[in-house]
Coordinates of C-alpha atoms in Angstrom, one line a residue:
Chain R
X1 CA 0.0 0.0 0.0
X2 CA 1.3 3.4 -1.0
X3 CA 2.1 5.7 1.9
X4 CA 1.3 9.0 0.1
X5 CA -1.2 9.0 -2.6
X6 CA -2.0 11.5 -5.3
X7 CA -4.0 11.4 -8.5
X8 CA -1.5 11.4 -11.3
X9 CA -3.7 13.6 -13.5
X10 CA -3.4 15.4 -15.8
X11 CA -5.6 17.9 -14.1
X12 CA -6.6 20.5 -16.7
X13 CA -8.0 23.9 -15.6
X14 CA -8.6 27.1 -17.6
X15 CA -6.5 30.1 -17.0
X16 CA -7.8 32.2 -14.1
X17 CA -9.5 29.2 -12.4
X18 CA -8.8 27.6 -9.1
X19 CA -6.8 24.4 -9.3
X20 CA -7.3 21.9 -6.4
X21 CA -4.7 19.2 -5.8
X22 CA -5.2 16.5 -3.3
X23 CA -3.1 14.1 -1.3
X24 CA -3.8 11.4 1.3
X25 CA -1.3 9.7 3.6
X26 CA -1.4 6.5 5.6
X27 CA 0.7 7.3 8.7
X28 CA -1.4 9.0 11.5
X29 CA 1.7 10.2 13.3
X30 CA 2.9 12.3 10.4
X31 CA 3.8 15.8 11.6
X32 CA 4.7 18.0 8.7
X33 CA 3.6 18.3 5.1
X34 CA 5.1 19.9 2.1
X35 CA 4.1 20.7 -1.5
X36 CA 6.8 20.9 -4.2
X37 CA 6.4 22.0 -7.8
X38 CA 8.5 20.3 -10.4
X39 CA 8.8 21.5 -14.0
X40 CA 9.6 18.9 -16.6
X41 CA 13.3 17.9 -16.4
X42 CA 13.9 20.1 -13.4
X43 CA 14.3 19.5 -9.7
X44 CA 11.5 19.9 -7.1
X45 CA 11.0 23.4 -5.7
X46 CA 9.4 23.9 -2.3
X47 CA 6.2 26.1 -2.5
X48 CA 4.3 25.4 0.8
X49 CA 4.7 23.7 4.1
X50 CA 2.0 23.1 6.7
X51 CA 2.1 21.6 10.2
X52 CA -1.2 22.3 11.8
X53 CA -4.8 21.6 10.9
X54 CA -6.5 24.3 8.9
X55 CA -5.5 26.5 6.1
X56 CA -2.2 28.3 5.3
X57 CA -2.1 30.9 2.6
X58 CA 0.9 32.3 0.7
X59 CA 0.1 34.5 -2.2
X60 CA -2.0 32.5 -4.7
X61 CA -1.4 29.3 -2.9
X62 CA -3.4 27.8 0.0
X63 CA -2.4 24.6 1.7
X64 CA -5.1 22.8 3.7
X65 CA -4.5 20.1 6.3
X66 CA -6.9 17.7 8.0
X67 CA -5.0 15.2 10.2
X68 CA -8.2 13.4 11.3
X69 CA -8.9 12.5 7.6
X70 CA -5.2 12.2 6.8
X71 CA -5.7 14.6 3.9
X72 CA -3.7 17.6 2.7
X73 CA -4.5 19.7 -0.3
X74 CA -3.1 22.6 -2.3
X75 CA -5.3 25.3 -3.9
X76 CA -3.9 27.5 -6.6
X77 CA -6.0 30.6 -7.3
X78 CA -6.0 32.6 -10.5
X79 CA -4.1 29.7 -12.2
X80 CA -1.6 30.8 -14.8
X81 CA 0.0 28.8 -17.7
X82 CA 3.3 29.1 -15.8
X83 CA 1.7 27.0 -13.0
X84 CA 1.7 24.0 -15.4
X85 CA 3.9 21.5 -13.7
X86 CA 3.8 18.4 -11.6
X87 CA 3.0 19.0 -7.9
X88 CA 4.5 16.6 -5.4
X89 CA 3.1 16.0 -2.0
X90 CA 5.6 15.1 0.7
X91 CA 4.9 13.9 4.2
X92 CA 7.4 13.8 7.0
X93 CA 6.8 10.5 8.7
X94 CA 10.0 10.8 10.8
X95 CA 12.8 8.3 11.2
X96 CA 13.4 5.7 13.9
X97 CA 14.9 7.6 16.8
X98 CA 13.8 10.9 15.4
X99 CA 14.6 12.6 12.1
X100 CA 13.5 14.2 8.9
X101 CA 12.4 11.6 6.3
X102 CA 10.1 12.8 3.6
X103 CA 7.8 10.3 1.8
X104 CA 6.8 11.6 -1.6
X105 CA 3.7 10.9 -3.6
X106 CA 4.1 10.3 -7.3
X107 CA 2.8 13.8 -8.2
X108 CA -0.2 15.3 -9.9
X109 CA 0.4 16.9 -13.4
X110 CA -1.4 20.2 -13.7
X111 CA -2.1 21.8 -17.0
X112 CA -3.4 25.4 -17.2
X113 CA -5.0 26.1 -20.5
X114 CA -5.4 29.4 -22.2
Chain Z
X1 CA 24.0 33.4 -3.5
X2 CA 23.2 30.5 -1.2
X3 CA 22.2 27.3 -2.7
X4 CA 22.9 23.7 -3.6
X5 CA 24.9 22.7 -6.6
X6 CA 25.2 19.3 -8.2
X7 CA 27.6 18.1 -10.9
X8 CA 27.6 17.0 -13.5
X9 CA 24.2 17.7 -14.9
X10 CA 24.3 14.7 -17.2
X11 CA 26.4 11.6 -16.7
X12 CA 26.8 8.5 -18.9
X13 CA 28.2 5.4 -17.4
X14 CA 29.2 2.1 -18.9
X15 CA 28.1 -1.1 -17.2
X16 CA 30.6 -2.1 -14.5
X17 CA 31.9 1.4 -13.8
X18 CA 31.6 3.3 -10.6
X19 CA 30.7 6.9 -10.8
X20 CA 30.6 9.7 -8.3
X21 CA 28.0 12.5 -8.2
X22 CA 28.9 15.7 -6.5
X23 CA 26.7 17.7 -4.2
X24 CA 27.8 21.0 -2.5
X25 CA 25.8 23.4 -0.4
X26 CA 26.6 26.8 1.1
X27 CA 23.4 27.2 3.1
X28 CA 25.2 26.1 6.3
X29 CA 22.7 23.2 6.6
X30 CA 23.6 20.3 8.9
X31 CA 21.6 17.7 7.1
X32 CA 22.0 16.4 3.6
X33 CA 20.1 13.8 1.6
X34 CA 20.3 11.8 -1.6
X35 CA 17.1 10.8 -3.5
X36 CA 16.5 9.0 -6.7
X37 CA 13.6 9.7 -9.0
X38 CA 12.3 7.3 -11.6
X39 CA 9.4 8.0 -14.1
X40 CA 6.1 7.3 -12.5
X41 CA 7.6 6.8 -9.0
X42 CA 8.0 9.1 -6.1
X43 CA 11.3 10.3 -4.9
X44 CA 13.1 7.6 -2.9
X45 CA 15.7 8.2 -0.2
X46 CA 19.1 6.6 -0.7
X47 CA 21.2 8.0 2.1
X48 CA 21.1 10.9 4.6
X49 CA 23.6 12.6 6.9
X50 CA 23.0 14.8 9.9
X51 CA 26.6 15.7 10.7
X52 CA 30.1 15.4 9.3
X53 CA 31.5 11.8 9.3
X54 CA 28.1 10.3 10.0
X55 CA 25.5 9.0 7.5
X56 CA 22.6 6.6 7.5
X57 CA 21.0 4.3 4.9
X58 CA 17.7 5.3 3.5
X59 CA 15.2 3.0 1.8
X60 CA 17.3 2.0 -1.3
X61 CA 20.9 2.2 -0.2
X62 CA 22.1 -1.1 -1.9
X63 CA 24.6 -0.4 -4.6
X64 CA 25.4 3.2 -3.4
X65 CA 27.9 4.7 -1.1
X66 CA 28.4 8.2 0.4
X67 CA 30.9 10.2 2.5
X68 CA 30.5 13.3 4.6
X69 CA 34.0 14.7 5.2
X70 CA 32.9 18.3 5.1
X71 CA 29.7 20.0 6.1
X72 CA 29.3 21.5 2.7
X73 CA 29.8 18.3 0.7
X74 CA 27.9 15.0 0.4
X75 CA 29.1 13.0 -2.7
X76 CA 27.3 9.9 -3.8
X77 CA 29.0 7.0 -5.6
X78 CA 26.9 4.7 -7.7
X79 CA 28.7 1.4 -7.8
X80 CA 28.6 -1.4 -10.3
X81 CA 26.5 -3.3 -7.8
X82 CA 23.5 -1.1 -8.4
X83 CA 21.4 -3.1 -10.8
X84 CA 19.4 -0.3 -12.4
X85 CA 21.2 3.0 -11.9
X86 CA 19.6 5.0 -14.8
X87 CA 17.6 7.7 -13.0
X88 CA 17.5 11.3 -11.9
X89 CA 19.5 11.8 -8.8
X90 CA 18.6 14.7 -6.4
X91 CA 20.6 16.0 -3.5
X92 CA 18.8 18.0 -0.8
X93 CA 19.6 19.7 2.4
X94 CA 17.9 21.0 5.5
X95 CA 18.9 22.9 8.6
X96 CA 18.7 19.7 10.7
X97 CA 16.9 16.5 11.1
X98 CA 13.9 18.0 13.0
X99 CA 10.6 17.0 11.3
X100 CA 9.7 20.7 10.7
X101 CA 12.9 21.5 8.8
X102 CA 12.2 22.1 5.1
X103 CA 14.3 20.3 2.6
X104 CA 15.6 22.1 -0.5
X105 CA 16.8 20.4 -3.6
X106 CA 19.7 20.9 -5.9
X107 CA 19.3 20.9 -9.7
X108 CA 19.9 17.2 -10.1
X109 CA 22.1 14.8 -12.0
X110 CA 20.7 12.6 -14.8
X111 CA 22.6 9.4 -14.9
X112 CA 22.3 7.0 -17.9
X113 CA 23.9 3.6 -18.1
X114 CA 25.0 2.8 -21.7

């Protein structure tokens, strides 16, 4: 069973719309959650981190976390063609004895259409 | 500019050869990581290091080796024992191993076995 699950997409949205990306995780003790954006052929770029239940906003991006449902999402408002990329959800499930191990989903491909 | 550099960008290896991938950071981060990314799969942790002269195996360490002689440097050697080394290799760093520490990635090295 996968530990972090994302719909692979592609998710297509028109320019200016809200894109909603979802992620579920299996480990209830997970403490920190991250969203990375990865353009084709490039390395992942951190765009959001969230640690507490609720919403966290940063510009056009909003991360939402619901630990009871083991669910984290990313909303992108006013989507632009430059937002077209693969979005990776990463969950910190810790390491034995403490530590910073990220488990990644396989990513959701977002396409913003003109 | 602070950041993480990886070299080379592209690397071609003949079967049976060992190759070493370079990773350097000037962020003054204590922790460094190596991940591997294959098409359709999430990033997988190969090795990580919290301090100089100390490193730990990740999920897929077989066929790889690392060293951490300097805080700034964490080279990865892909040995001939690695059965399927063709992949995109990503180095990352974080302030420490605390679960809230964000990980930042270098630009990556794309390794192809001929």
